[in-house]
Tab-separated table of C-alpha atoms in Angstrom:
chain	number	residue	atom	x	y	z
R	27	MET	CA	-15.952	17.792	31.900
R	28	GLU	CA	-14.084	14.815	33.275
R	29	ASN	CA	-15.450	12.584	30.502
R	30	GLU	CA	-14.323	15.089	27.881
R	31	LYS	CA	-10.766	14.967	29.237
R	32	LYS	CA	-10.735	11.188	29.102
R	33	THR	CA	-11.884	11.262	25.499
R	34	THR	CA	-9.251	13.843	24.516
R	35	LYS	CA	-6.463	11.734	26.026
R	36	GLN	CA	-7.250	8.927	23.593
R	37	TYR	CA	-5.906	10.994	20.712
R	38	ASP	CA	-2.383	12.039	19.851
R	39	THR	CA	-1.163	15.434	18.679
R	40	LEU	CA	0.292	15.952	15.223
R	41	TYR	CA	3.384	18.184	15.184
R	42	CYS	CA	3.910	20.120	11.968
R	43	GLY	CA	6.198	22.999	12.952
R	44	LYS	CA	7.833	24.974	15.723
R	45	ASP	CA	4.962	27.437	16.128
R	46	ALA	CA	2.295	26.240	18.566
R	47	SER	CA	-0.420	26.870	15.968
R	48	CYS	CA	1.162	24.153	13.808
R	49	SER	CA	0.265	21.375	16.247
R	50	PHE	CA	-3.249	19.989	16.561
R	51	SER	CA	-5.232	17.174	18.128
R	52	MET	CA	-5.983	14.108	16.003
R	53	ASP	CA	-9.497	14.054	17.434
R	54	CYS	CA	-11.478	14.930	14.294
R	55	ALA	CA	-14.667	15.425	16.294
R	56	GLU	CA	-12.903	18.176	18.230
R	57	THR	CA	-11.090	19.860	15.341
R	58	GLN	CA	-13.773	19.313	12.662
R	59	CYS	CA	-10.926	18.620	10.220
R	60	ASN	CA	-9.494	15.397	8.870
R	61	ASP	CA	-5.986	14.240	9.831
R	62	ASN	CA	-4.715	13.730	6.286
R	63	VAL	CA	-1.450	15.634	5.799
R	64	LEU	CA	0.449	16.404	2.598
R	65	ILE	CA	4.143	17.124	3.226
R	66	ILE	CA	6.004	18.663	0.285
R	67	ALA	CA	9.766	19.122	0.033
R	68	GLY	CA	12.499	18.437	-2.475
R	69	THR	CA	15.005	15.623	-2.058
R	70	GLY	CA	16.769	16.005	1.279
R	71	GLY	CA	14.285	18.695	2.285
R	72	GLY	CA	13.731	17.388	5.817
R	73	LYS	CA	10.427	15.555	5.457
R	74	THR	CA	11.507	12.623	7.616
R	75	MET	CA	13.411	14.612	10.243
R	76	SER	CA	10.898	17.455	10.542
R	77	TYR	CA	7.681	15.467	10.334
R	78	THR	CA	7.877	11.661	10.510
R	79	ILE	CA	10.265	11.369	13.453
R	80	PRO	CA	8.677	13.924	15.813
R	81	ASN	CA	5.218	12.476	15.297
R	82	LEU	CA	6.352	8.913	15.893
R	83	ILE	CA	8.356	9.642	19.029
R	84	HIS	CA	5.337	11.349	20.628
R	85	MET	CA	2.822	8.699	19.628
R	86	GLU	CA	0.891	7.056	22.455
R	87	HIS	CA	-2.623	6.209	21.269
R	88	THR	CA	-2.496	5.924	17.480
R	89	ASN	CA	-1.570	2.707	15.660
R	90	PRO	CA	0.936	3.806	12.985
R	91	ILE	CA	1.829	2.138	9.712
R	92	VAL	CA	5.010	3.641	8.279
R	93	ILE	CA	6.824	3.101	4.994
R	94	PHE	CA	10.521	3.804	5.595
R	95	THR	CA	13.276	4.311	3.046
R	96	LYS	CA	15.996	4.716	5.697
R	97	LYS	CA	16.710	1.582	7.700
R	98	THR	CA	18.567	3.299	10.532
R	99	THR	CA	15.575	5.586	11.060
R	100	MET	CA	13.222	2.607	11.118
R	101	GLN	CA	15.324	0.801	13.711
R	102	GLN	CA	15.567	3.948	15.818
R	103	MET	CA	11.783	4.521	15.743
R	104	LYS	CA	11.187	0.860	16.558
R	105	ARG	CA	13.211	1.197	19.765
R	106	ILE	CA	11.325	4.334	20.790
R	107	LEU	CA	7.860	2.930	20.132
R	108	GLU	CA	8.695	-0.301	21.923
R	109	ALA	CA	9.792	1.821	24.889
R	110	HIS	CA	6.308	3.400	24.712
R	111	GLY	CA	4.751	-0.046	25.041
R	112	TYR	CA	4.072	-0.677	21.359
R	113	HIS	CA	4.372	-4.019	19.623
R	114	VAL	CA	6.172	-3.256	16.351
R	115	SER	CA	5.955	-5.650	13.393
R	116	THR	CA	8.402	-5.215	10.513
R	117	ILE	CA	8.266	-6.141	6.835
R	118	ASP	CA	11.654	-5.806	5.163
R	119	CYS	CA	11.258	-5.582	1.382
R	120	VAL	CA	15.000	-5.354	0.788
R	121	HIS	CA	16.162	-8.229	2.973
R	122	PRO	CA	12.982	-10.249	3.695
R	123	GLU	CA	14.775	-12.533	6.129
R	124	GLN	CA	15.515	-9.554	8.405
R	125	GLY	CA	11.851	-8.644	8.879
R	126	ASP	CA	9.746	-10.565	11.368
R	127	CYS	CA	6.804	-11.070	9.018
R	128	GLY	CA	5.680	-11.098	5.419
R	129	TYR	CA	2.459	-10.107	3.717
R	130	ASP	CA	0.108	-12.409	1.789
R	131	MET	CA	-2.282	-10.403	-0.390
R	132	LEU	CA	-4.504	-13.401	-1.160
R	133	THR	CA	-5.524	-13.518	2.509
R	134	TYR	CA	-7.517	-10.336	1.891
R	135	CYS	CA	-9.295	-11.613	-1.193
R	136	LYS	CA	-12.543	-12.759	0.390
R	137	THR	CA	-14.724	-12.443	-2.712
R	138	ASP	CA	-14.370	-12.754	-6.476
R	139	THR	CA	-14.482	-8.956	-6.650
R	140	ASP	CA	-11.452	-8.807	-4.359
R	141	VAL	CA	-9.551	-11.041	-6.772
R	142	THR	CA	-10.544	-8.717	-9.607
R	143	ASP	CA	-9.207	-5.763	-7.584
R	144	LEU	CA	-5.961	-7.659	-7.047
R	145	GLY	CA	-5.655	-8.440	-10.761
R	146	GLN	CA	-6.242	-4.786	-11.575
R	147	ALA	CA	-3.573	-3.694	-9.084
R	148	ILE	CA	-1.065	-6.139	-10.592
R	149	VAL	CA	-1.673	-4.982	-14.152
R	150	PHE	CA	-2.707	-1.320	-13.996
R	151	SER	CA	-0.680	0.187	-11.155
R	152	GLU	CA	1.742	2.223	-13.248
R	153	LYS	CA	-0.524	4.663	-15.078
R	154	ALA	CA	-4.004	6.062	-14.667
R	155	SER	CA	-4.972	5.132	-18.226
R	156	LEU	CA	-3.541	3.322	-21.226
R	157	PRO	CA	-4.104	4.137	-24.920
R	158	ASP	CA	-4.715	0.490	-25.933
R	159	PRO	CA	-5.561	-1.687	-22.911
R	160	PHE	CA	-6.562	-4.843	-24.857
R	161	TRP	CA	-3.561	-6.965	-23.920
R	162	ASP	CA	-3.517	-5.710	-20.343
R	163	ASN	CA	-7.249	-6.342	-19.879
R	164	SER	CA	-6.839	-9.848	-21.261
R	165	ALA	CA	-3.797	-10.448	-19.067
R	166	GLN	CA	-5.714	-9.325	-15.971
R	167	GLN	CA	-8.534	-11.780	-16.687
R	168	LEU	CA	-6.065	-14.584	-17.179
R	169	ILE	CA	-4.083	-13.764	-14.033
R	170	GLU	CA	-7.271	-13.830	-11.981
R	171	VAL	CA	-8.054	-17.429	-12.945
R	172	PRO	CA	-5.402	-19.236	-10.820
R	173	PHE	CA	-5.651	-16.645	-8.019
R	174	ARG	CA	-9.393	-17.243	-7.732
R	175	PHE	CA	-8.859	-21.013	-8.057
R	176	VAL	CA	-6.387	-21.017	-5.169
R	177	LYS	CA	-8.431	-18.567	-3.068
R	178	ASP	CA	-11.483	-20.844	-3.296
R	179	GLY	CA	-9.491	-23.782	-1.902
R	180	HIS	CA	-9.416	-25.928	-5.056
R	181	TYR	CA	-5.632	-26.231	-5.170
R	182	LYS	CA	-4.343	-29.124	-3.109
R	183	LYS	CA	-1.017	-27.448	-2.297
R	184	GLY	CA	-2.542	-24.567	-0.378
R	185	LYS	CA	-4.440	-21.257	-0.362
R	186	ARG	CA	-1.512	-18.811	-0.283
R	187	ALA	CA	-0.625	-16.180	-2.845
R	188	ILE	CA	2.701	-17.914	-3.512
R	189	ASP	CA	0.778	-20.994	-4.670
R	190	ALA	CA	-1.065	-18.984	-7.318
R	191	VAL	CA	2.118	-17.154	-8.324
R	192	GLU	CA	4.022	-20.389	-8.836
R	193	LEU	CA	1.150	-21.858	-10.836
R	194	LEU	CA	1.337	-18.879	-13.186
R	195	ASP	CA	5.063	-19.536	-13.663
R	196	SER	CA	4.103	-22.450	-15.909
R	197	ILE	CA	1.584	-20.581	-18.069
R	198	HIS	CA	1.607	-21.504	-21.735
R	199	LYS	CA	-0.932	-22.650	-24.256
R	200	GLU	CA	-2.021	-26.268	-23.738
R	201	ASP	CA	-1.041	-28.924	-26.210
R	202	ASP	CA	-4.081	-29.974	-28.212
R	203	LEU	CA	-3.911	-33.473	-26.694
R	204	TYR	CA	-4.206	-32.201	-23.126
R	205	ASN	CA	-6.886	-29.714	-24.128
R	206	GLU	CA	-9.235	-32.467	-25.307
R	207	LEU	CA	-8.819	-34.840	-22.334
R	208	ASP	CA	-11.802	-35.340	-20.059
R	209	GLU	CA	-11.468	-35.776	-16.287
R	210	GLU	CA	-11.044	-39.565	-16.372
R	211	GLU	CA	-8.459	-39.370	-19.137
R	212	TRP	CA	-6.526	-36.720	-17.194
R	213	ASP	CA	-6.405	-39.076	-14.213
R	214	GLY	CA	-5.004	-41.772	-16.467
R	215	TYR	CA	-2.053	-39.539	-17.289
R	216	ASP	CA	-0.984	-39.207	-13.649
R	217	ASP	CA	1.681	-41.858	-14.117
R	218	LYS	CA	3.321	-39.652	-16.712
R	219	ASP	CA	3.584	-36.992	-14.038
R	220	LEU	CA	1.816	-34.287	-15.979
R	221	ARG	CA	1.453	-32.492	-12.667
R	222	VAL	CA	5.160	-31.714	-12.856
R	223	GLU	CA	5.340	-31.080	-16.605
R	224	ASN	CA	2.242	-28.916	-16.737
R	225	PRO	CA	1.144	-27.920	-13.195
R	226	LEU	CA	-1.170	-25.052	-14.163
R	227	HIS	CA	-3.095	-27.078	-16.727
R	228	TYR	CA	-3.252	-30.065	-14.406
R	229	ALA	CA	-4.583	-27.943	-11.534
R	230	LEU	CA	-7.273	-26.373	-13.722
R	231	ARG	CA	-8.389	-29.588	-15.431
R	232	ASN	CA	-11.782	-29.511	-13.662
R	233	LEU	CA	-12.289	-25.759	-13.969
R	234	GLN	CA	-15.389	-26.135	-16.138
R	235	LYS	CA	-17.272	-27.706	-13.228
R	236	ILE	CA	-15.836	-25.340	-10.617
R	237	ASN	CA	-16.110	-21.944	-12.303
R	238	PRO	CA	-17.621	-21.845	-15.819
R	239	LYS	CA	-16.817	-18.147	-16.247
R	240	ASP	CA	-13.104	-18.621	-15.534
R	241	PHE	CA	-13.172	-21.740	-17.683
R	242	GLY	CA	-14.320	-19.565	-20.598
R	243	VAL	CA	-11.336	-17.237	-20.060
R	244	TRP	CA	-9.001	-20.204	-19.851
R	245	GLN	CA	-10.404	-21.848	-22.974
R	246	ALA	CA	-10.223	-18.611	-24.953
R	247	PHE	CA	-6.520	-18.479	-24.136
R	248	ASN	CA	-5.919	-22.146	-24.991
R	249	ARG	CA	-7.865	-22.106	-28.240
R	250	GLY	CA	-6.646	-18.760	-29.518
R	251	ALA	CA	-4.210	-18.458	-32.386
R	252	ASP	CA	-0.665	-19.379	-31.424
R	253	GLN	CA	0.595	-15.833	-31.981
R	254	THR	CA	-2.244	-14.360	-29.892
R	255	SER	CA	-1.674	-16.784	-27.022
R	256	ALA	CA	2.057	-16.170	-27.167
R	257	SER	CA	1.548	-12.397	-26.950
R	258	LEU	CA	-0.857	-12.827	-24.042
R	259	THR	CA	1.576	-15.148	-22.264
R	260	SER	CA	4.301	-12.543	-22.675
R	261	THR	CA	2.061	-9.810	-21.237
R	262	VAL	CA	1.118	-11.958	-18.235
R	263	ASN	CA	4.735	-12.877	-17.570
R	264	SER	CA	5.784	-9.225	-17.801
R	265	HIS	CA	3.263	-8.066	-15.188
R	266	MET	CA	3.962	-11.003	-12.889
R	267	ALA	CA	7.719	-10.425	-13.082
R	268	LYS	CA	7.300	-6.748	-12.133
R	269	THR	CA	5.143	-7.563	-9.129
R	270	PHE	CA	6.454	-10.893	-7.871
R	271	ASN	CA	10.236	-10.691	-7.939
R	272	ALA	CA	12.454	-12.908	-5.785
R	273	ASP	CA	12.184	-10.665	-2.708
R	274	VAL	CA	8.399	-10.521	-2.889
R	275	ARG	CA	8.255	-14.282	-3.205
R	276	ALA	CA	10.446	-14.571	-0.128
R	277	LEU	CA	7.964	-12.374	1.755
R	278	LEU	CA	5.079	-14.530	0.550
R	279	ARG	CA	6.813	-17.684	1.793
R	280	LYS	CA	7.506	-16.383	5.308
R	281	GLU	CA	5.824	-18.432	8.000
R	282	GLN	CA	4.513	-15.391	9.861
R	283	GLN	CA	2.316	-13.064	7.823
R	284	PHE	CA	1.100	-9.702	9.075
R	285	ALA	CA	-2.658	-9.493	9.660
R	286	PHE	CA	-4.429	-6.141	9.481
R	287	GLU	CA	-6.765	-7.353	12.226
R	288	THR	CA	-3.817	-6.844	14.583
R	289	LEU	CA	-4.507	-3.103	14.328
R	290	LEU	CA	-7.774	-3.556	16.202
R	291	LYS	CA	-5.682	-3.956	19.353
R	292	PRO	CA	-4.017	-1.023	21.164
R	293	LYS	CA	-0.389	-0.005	20.687
R	294	GLN	CA	0.297	-1.872	17.465
R	295	ALA	CA	2.668	-0.580	14.795
R	296	LEU	CA	3.753	-1.851	11.403
R	297	PHE	CA	6.997	-0.673	9.805
R	298	VAL	CA	7.747	-1.472	6.157
R	299	TYR	CA	11.246	-0.914	4.798
R	300	MET	CA	11.786	-0.179	1.103
R	301	SER	CA	14.912	0.665	-0.834
R	302	PRO	CA	14.971	4.332	-1.891
R	303	VAL	CA	16.940	3.494	-5.055
R	304	ASN	CA	15.429	0.188	-6.195
R	305	PRO	CA	11.892	0.475	-7.614
R	306	ALA	CA	11.478	-3.300	-7.903
R	307	MET	CA	9.131	-3.425	-4.908
R	308	ASN	CA	6.866	-0.580	-5.990
R	309	HIS	CA	4.189	-2.863	-7.416
R	310	PHE	CA	4.082	-4.914	-4.228
R	311	ILE	CA	3.798	-1.792	-2.066
R	312	THR	CA	0.974	-0.538	-4.286
R	313	ILE	CA	-0.986	-3.735	-3.666
R	314	PHE	CA	-0.195	-3.458	0.033
R	315	TYR	CA	-1.529	0.124	0.190
R	316	HIS	CA	-4.652	-0.732	-1.795
R	317	GLN	CA	-5.571	-3.690	0.386
R	318	LEU	CA	-4.562	-1.866	3.567
R	319	PHE	CA	-6.969	1.026	3.066
R	320	LYS	CA	-9.781	-1.219	1.823
R	321	THR	CA	-9.414	-3.676	4.712
R	322	LEU	CA	-9.142	-0.966	7.366
R	323	PHE	CA	-12.375	0.573	6.102
R	324	GLU	CA	-14.101	-2.823	6.229
R	325	LEU	CA	-12.769	-3.514	9.740
R	326	GLY	CA	-14.150	-0.161	10.844
R	327	GLU	CA	-17.513	-1.015	9.301
R	328	GLN	CA	-17.631	-4.227	11.326
R	329	GLN	CA	-17.278	-2.424	14.668
R	330	PRO	CA	-20.432	-1.621	16.682
R	331	SER	CA	-19.507	2.074	16.483
R	332	GLY	CA	-18.634	1.863	12.793
R	333	VAL	CA	-15.150	3.222	13.617
R	334	LEU	CA	-11.821	1.515	14.283
R	335	PRO	CA	-11.314	1.118	18.054
R	336	HIS	CA	-7.872	2.757	17.764
R	337	PRO	CA	-6.994	5.423	15.168
R	338	VAL	CA	-4.682	4.216	12.401
R	339	HIS	CA	-2.316	6.720	10.790
R	340	VAL	CA	-0.383	5.706	7.679
R	341	ILE	CA	2.846	7.612	6.931
R	342	CYS	CA	3.916	7.133	3.322
R	343	ASP	CA	7.495	8.111	2.527
R	344	ASP	CA	8.204	8.876	-1.148
R	345	PHE	CA	4.490	8.443	-1.799
R	346	ALA	CA	4.494	9.668	-5.391
R	347	THR	CA	7.671	7.959	-6.608
R	348	GLY	CA	6.193	4.462	-6.704
R	349	CYS	CA	3.126	3.071	-8.401
R	350	ARG	CA	-0.419	4.320	-8.546
R	351	ILE	CA	-2.860	3.057	-5.877
R	352	PRO	CA	-6.135	2.116	-7.594
R	353	ASP	CA	-9.031	4.441	-6.672
R	354	PHE	CA	-6.983	6.235	-4.017
R	355	ASP	CA	-8.553	9.563	-4.945
R	356	LYS	CA	-11.911	8.054	-3.971
R	357	THR	CA	-10.936	6.130	-0.841
R	358	ILE	CA	-9.048	9.004	0.800
R	359	SER	CA	-12.324	10.927	1.009
R	360	ILE	CA	-13.853	8.343	3.360
R	361	PHE	CA	-10.885	7.749	5.694
R	362	ARG	CA	-12.007	10.114	8.417
R	363	GLU	CA	-15.316	8.399	9.200
R	364	LYS	CA	-13.511	5.141	10.017
R	365	GLY	CA	-10.662	6.547	12.110
R	366	ILE	CA	-8.090	6.300	9.314
R	367	SER	CA	-5.687	9.038	8.240
R	368	VAL	CA	-2.655	9.335	5.995
R	369	SER	CA	0.465	11.483	5.737
R	370	MET	CA	1.931	11.604	2.243
R	371	LEU	CA	5.539	12.719	1.821
R	372	ILE	CA	6.133	13.924	-1.732
R	373	GLN	CA	8.738	15.994	-3.573
R	374	SER	CA	6.270	18.058	-5.602
R	375	GLU	CA	2.652	18.283	-6.672
R	376	SER	CA	3.853	17.514	-10.193
R	377	GLN	CA	4.697	13.994	-9.033
R	378	LEU	CA	1.100	13.370	-8.031
R	379	ILE	CA	-0.158	14.711	-11.359
R	380	ASP	CA	2.226	12.516	-13.348
R	381	LEU	CA	1.095	9.458	-11.418
R	382	TYR	CA	-2.632	10.031	-10.973
R	383	GLY	CA	-3.555	12.574	-13.624
R	384	ALA	CA	-4.465	16.198	-12.936
R	385	SER	CA	-8.050	15.618	-11.762
R	386	SER	CA	-7.332	12.714	-9.381
R	387	ALA	CA	-4.202	14.406	-8.027
R	388	GLN	CA	-6.206	17.525	-7.215
R	389	THR	CA	-8.831	15.389	-5.473
R	390	ILE	CA	-6.119	13.827	-3.294
R	391	ILE	CA	-4.743	17.260	-2.387
R	392	ASN	CA	-8.239	18.591	-1.666
R	393	ASN	CA	-8.801	15.781	0.827
R	394	CYS	CA	-5.841	16.890	2.946
R	395	ASP	CA	-6.946	19.469	5.522
R	396	THR	CA	-3.276	20.063	6.339
R	397	ILE	CA	-0.468	20.873	3.888
R	398	LEU	CA	3.115	21.374	5.018
R	399	TYR	CA	5.501	22.995	2.540
R	400	LEU	CA	9.209	22.743	3.378
R	401	GLY	CA	10.636	24.180	0.164
R	402	GLY	CA	11.571	22.956	-3.277
R	403	MET	CA	12.341	23.943	-6.860
R	404	ASP	CA	9.264	22.666	-8.694
R	405	MET	CA	7.651	25.701	-10.326
R	406	ARG	CA	4.106	24.287	-10.445
R	407	THR	CA	4.230	23.538	-6.721
R	408	CYS	CA	5.694	26.950	-5.875
R	409	GLU	CA	2.977	28.694	-7.857
R	410	ASN	CA	0.228	26.770	-6.069
R	411	VAL	CA	1.806	27.407	-2.658
R	412	ALA	CA	2.066	31.129	-3.441
R	413	LYS	CA	-1.626	31.227	-4.352
R	414	ARG	CA	-2.623	29.381	-1.164
R	415	ALA	CA	-0.483	31.667	0.971
R	416	ASN	CA	-1.476	34.793	-0.989
R	417	VAL	CA	2.153	35.902	-1.267
R	418	PRO	CA	4.429	36.753	-4.229
R	419	LEU	CA	5.935	33.777	-6.033
R	420	ASP	CA	9.506	34.863	-5.259
R	421	GLU	CA	8.745	34.628	-1.525
R	422	VAL	CA	8.012	30.924	-1.962
R	423	LEU	CA	10.893	30.298	-4.359
R	424	SER	CA	13.340	31.868	-1.902
R	425	LEU	CA	11.949	30.220	1.240
R	426	PRO	CA	15.021	29.855	3.500
R	427	VAL	CA	16.242	26.382	4.400
R	428	GLY	CA	14.823	25.423	7.779
R	429	ARG	CA	11.639	27.419	7.258
R	430	GLU	CA	8.199	26.159	6.252
R	431	ILE	CA	4.695	27.261	5.313
R	432	PHE	CA	1.898	25.549	7.227
R	433	PHE	CA	-1.632	25.389	5.815
R	434	ARG	CA	-4.591	24.188	7.851
R	435	ARG	CA	-8.209	24.400	6.786
R	436	GLY	CA	-9.977	27.105	8.747
R	437	GLN	CA	-6.903	29.170	9.626
R	438	LYS	CA	-4.455	31.494	7.927
R	439	PRO	CA	-1.120	30.165	6.613
R	440	VAL	CA	1.730	30.155	9.123
R	441	PHE	CA	5.309	31.001	8.131
R	442	THR	CA	7.518	29.424	10.754
R	443	LYS	CA	10.528	27.224	11.456
R	444	ARG	CA	10.348	23.498	10.978
R	445	TYR	CA	9.863	21.305	14.019
R	446	GLU	CA	13.244	21.191	15.802
R	447	THR	CA	13.561	17.458	16.269
R	448	LEU	CA	17.192	17.617	17.369
R	449	LYS	CA	16.153	19.736	20.379
R	450	ASP	CA	13.276	17.440	21.355
R	451	PRO	CA	13.976	15.870	24.792
R	452	VAL	CA	12.501	12.513	23.740
R	453	TYR	CA	14.716	12.384	20.670
R	454	GLN	CA	17.787	13.494	22.627
R	455	ALA	CA	17.172	10.757	25.198
R	456	GLU	CA	16.979	8.162	22.423
R	457	VAL	CA	20.243	9.349	20.854
R	458	ALA	CA	21.933	9.291	24.246
R	459	SER	CA	20.723	5.775	25.053
R	460	ALA	CA	21.900	4.460	21.663
R	461	ARG	CA	25.496	5.532	22.274
């Protein structure tokens, strides 16, 4: 019995409402349910105040990763978690210089397949499918070439993502003269400083010996018709501009980069701040999510137990307003076995469908053993909530402000008040100390 108590104390409680039945242990072995939570509410519906804040201020054993869209809330939660003994790292996507670390996605490209995943995330993050993907497929292959080149250590300037990004800045079809030069002739042109005039072509001059497959992609681009190469260059530049804007580049250049391996240690937290009104960072956050979940699963696999030593819970604010995470409908189904869980804050189920397609969106919802509905005006969502709760549609449409419907696999729906964060003693103490 004593051992059971010790085990239980290693897990936090998730608070989803005022009623006691709306709180549950995050020990999946005990509850036989996963800890994935879908929180649904319209704009200003209380998702952050009624769910994110109470769960963070009571966190003791879980390592949280939180995407914030309110900076004051992030700073407030940072103070509280640090008071609980946590080390909190911050990535500021709005003002990179104000965060204490950046994030280098190339660090987590260990294999050629990882680079392919990265190229796919850069190019195909906006929609689940495209009617004519020829140019995007070609652009992805071309983007992968310098990223793989840099990842493999062939670029003298370094092995960072920013090195590959800056190489791609100079992409254009080679002049026929440069295209025909062999290695010795290239070296003879050093005095003309072709490295400055044409850095990408100069860096890849020996690609045929290094990676014949990538060389074939590169040559197809260089020897294609001028109009074709120009169109492909435009497509590459478009995708790179969407993903690697000035703020992202500033994050890539930061001396300190966050390492997911940090989460193997106890009491570690990562806070990421995004602008709620500027979608320019959505592509970057999509890549971050994709690599985060993939790397956490791999880190869990490497443990003797096959599970992360400390549970990691990811809280995603405005989850469905950004870009699509590749294969998220598949990866969410295997979170539980590695000690990973996710809370997704969305405005409506329609958002998920628009982003992921009906089938994948339903798979994501089905992999959440807890759904918290705080109200909203989306008819599709209200109809689904009414069916789950087995109540008339008008009862959901007229749900009073401050009330919620709590769904948990294995128990009946609970109609109750939202969690009263303002009355929480921990929260009140924080407000008092900040004055």
